[in-house]
Coordinates of C-alpha atoms in Angstrom, one line a residue:
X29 CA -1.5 -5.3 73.0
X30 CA -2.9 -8.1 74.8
X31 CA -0.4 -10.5 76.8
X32 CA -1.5 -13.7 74.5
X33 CA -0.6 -11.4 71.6
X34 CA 2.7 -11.0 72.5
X35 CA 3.6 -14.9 73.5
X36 CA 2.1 -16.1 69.8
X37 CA 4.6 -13.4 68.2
X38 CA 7.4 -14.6 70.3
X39 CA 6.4 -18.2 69.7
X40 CA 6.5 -17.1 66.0
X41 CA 9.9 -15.5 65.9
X42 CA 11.2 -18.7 67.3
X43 CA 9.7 -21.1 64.7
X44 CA 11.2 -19.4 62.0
X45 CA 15.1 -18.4 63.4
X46 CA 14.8 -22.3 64.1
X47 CA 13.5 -23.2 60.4
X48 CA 16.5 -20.5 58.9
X49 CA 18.9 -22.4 60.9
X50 CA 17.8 -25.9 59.6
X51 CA 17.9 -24.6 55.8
X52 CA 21.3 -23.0 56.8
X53 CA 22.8 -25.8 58.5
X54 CA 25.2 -27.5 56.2
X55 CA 24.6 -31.0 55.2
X56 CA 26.1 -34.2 56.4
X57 CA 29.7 -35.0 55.7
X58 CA 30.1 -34.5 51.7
X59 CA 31.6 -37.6 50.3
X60 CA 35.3 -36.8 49.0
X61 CA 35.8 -39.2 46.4
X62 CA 33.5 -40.8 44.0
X63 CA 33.6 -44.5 42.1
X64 CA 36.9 -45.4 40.9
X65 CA 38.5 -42.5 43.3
X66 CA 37.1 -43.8 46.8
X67 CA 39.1 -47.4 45.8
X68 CA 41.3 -48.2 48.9
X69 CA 40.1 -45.1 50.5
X70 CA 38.6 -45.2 54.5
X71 CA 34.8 -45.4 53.8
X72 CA 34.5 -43.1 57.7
X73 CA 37.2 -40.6 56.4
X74 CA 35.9 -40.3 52.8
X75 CA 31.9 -39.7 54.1
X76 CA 30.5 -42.4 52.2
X77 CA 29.4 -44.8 55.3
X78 CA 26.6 -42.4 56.0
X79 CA 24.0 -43.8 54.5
X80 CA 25.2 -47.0 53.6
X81 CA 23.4 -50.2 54.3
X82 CA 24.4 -54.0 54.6
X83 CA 24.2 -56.0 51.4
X84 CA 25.3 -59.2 52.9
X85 CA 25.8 -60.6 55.8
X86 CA 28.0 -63.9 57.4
X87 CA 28.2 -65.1 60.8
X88 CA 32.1 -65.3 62.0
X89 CA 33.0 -68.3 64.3
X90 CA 34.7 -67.0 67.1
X91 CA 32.1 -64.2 67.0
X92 CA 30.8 -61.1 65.2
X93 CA 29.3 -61.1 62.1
X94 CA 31.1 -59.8 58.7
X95 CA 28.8 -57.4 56.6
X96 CA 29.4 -56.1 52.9
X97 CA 28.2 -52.6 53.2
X98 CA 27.7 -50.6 50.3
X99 CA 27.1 -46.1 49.5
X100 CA 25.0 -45.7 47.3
X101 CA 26.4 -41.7 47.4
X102 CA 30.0 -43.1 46.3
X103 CA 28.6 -46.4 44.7
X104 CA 31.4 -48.5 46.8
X105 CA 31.1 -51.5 48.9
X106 CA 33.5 -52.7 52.0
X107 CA 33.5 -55.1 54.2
X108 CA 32.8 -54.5 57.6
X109 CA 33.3 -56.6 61.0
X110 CA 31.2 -56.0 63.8
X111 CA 31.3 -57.2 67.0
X112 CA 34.2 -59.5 66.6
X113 CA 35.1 -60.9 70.1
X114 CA 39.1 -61.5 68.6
X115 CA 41.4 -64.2 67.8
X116 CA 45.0 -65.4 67.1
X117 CA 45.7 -63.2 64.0
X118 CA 44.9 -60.0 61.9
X119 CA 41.8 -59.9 59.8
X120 CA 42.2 -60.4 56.4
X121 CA 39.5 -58.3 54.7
X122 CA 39.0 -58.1 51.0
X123 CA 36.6 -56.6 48.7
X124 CA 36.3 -56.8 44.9
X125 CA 34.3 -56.0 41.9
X126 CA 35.5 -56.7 38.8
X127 CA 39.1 -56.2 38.1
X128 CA 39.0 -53.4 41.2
X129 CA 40.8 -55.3 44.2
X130 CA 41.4 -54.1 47.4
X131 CA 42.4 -55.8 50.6
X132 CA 43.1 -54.5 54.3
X133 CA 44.5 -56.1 57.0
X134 CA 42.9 -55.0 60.6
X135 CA 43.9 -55.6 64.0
X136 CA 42.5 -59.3 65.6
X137 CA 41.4 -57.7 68.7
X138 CA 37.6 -57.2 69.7
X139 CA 35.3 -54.6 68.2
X140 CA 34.8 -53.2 64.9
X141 CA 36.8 -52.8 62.3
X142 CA 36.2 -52.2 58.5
X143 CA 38.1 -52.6 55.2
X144 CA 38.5 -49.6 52.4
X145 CA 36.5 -49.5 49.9
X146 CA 36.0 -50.3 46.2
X147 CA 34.0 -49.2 42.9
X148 CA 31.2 -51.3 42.7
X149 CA 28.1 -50.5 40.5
X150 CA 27.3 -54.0 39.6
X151 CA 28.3 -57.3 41.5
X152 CA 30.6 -57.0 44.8
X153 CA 32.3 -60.0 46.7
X154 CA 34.3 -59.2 49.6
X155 CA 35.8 -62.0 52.7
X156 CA 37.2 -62.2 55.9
X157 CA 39.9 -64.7 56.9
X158 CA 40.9 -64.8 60.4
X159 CA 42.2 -67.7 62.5
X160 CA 39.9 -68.2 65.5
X161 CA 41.3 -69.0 69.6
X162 CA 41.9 -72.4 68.6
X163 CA 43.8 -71.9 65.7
X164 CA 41.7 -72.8 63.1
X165 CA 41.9 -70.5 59.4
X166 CA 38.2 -69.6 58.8
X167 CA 36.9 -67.7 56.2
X168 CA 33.6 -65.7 55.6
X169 CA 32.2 -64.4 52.6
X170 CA 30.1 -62.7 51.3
X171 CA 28.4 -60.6 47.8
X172 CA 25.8 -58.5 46.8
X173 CA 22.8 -59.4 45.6
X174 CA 23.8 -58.4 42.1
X175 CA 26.0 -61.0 41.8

């Protein structure tokens, strides 16, 4: 058999035990709750951040910017802070939709941090109140575009 031969059958053998492995391999984090049953639930720990994108954004004084992010796999939105450079108090999030409420209360200090989530198929509002270095109460809010 001709050396060539043998490196194209080689070559071969590898493409497909890569190709099994891919159709194999499981898929991403499966979401463990669904609509009603991810509300106040950690979107991370539940698997429904994957795939999520922002619905709304605001712009946070002291720094940062609050996002509404919303799964279209668990159909939930949350509110997000990213970036936040800290302040003089905890971070009141809240997200709603509806009569489904849920508020969180994160750490002030800088970085991210993220509410839990609720059911939200239609129109979704959520907020941040905070109170910046100088010891101002701000608020930022923010909704989906359903709304």
């Amino acid at each position: 058999m001709p050396v060539g031969s043998v490196c194209v059958m080689k070559s071969t053998a590898l493409i497909a035990a890569a190709a099994f492995t891919l159709l194999m391999a499981p898929d991403a984090q499966a979401a463990s709750c669904s609509g009603r049953g991810c509300n106040d639930k950690d979107p991370v720990s539940a698997g429904c951040s994957g795939g999520s994108t922002t619905a709304d954004t605001a712009p946070m004084y002291t720094g940062g910017t609050a996002e509404l992010r919303w799964s279209p796999g668990c159909r939930t939105n949350w509110v997000r802070v990213s970036n936040y450079s800290g302040g003089d108090s905890a971070l009141r999030i809240t997200v709603w939709s509806g009569s489904d409420h849920v508020g969180f209360v994160a750490a002030g200090t800088p970085g991210n941090h993220w509410g839990n989530m609720v059911h939200a198929p239609g129109c979704a509002r959520g907020e941040v109140l905070y109170v910046d270095s100088n010891g101002v109460h701000r608020t930022a809010r923010l909704a989906s575009s359903a709304c």
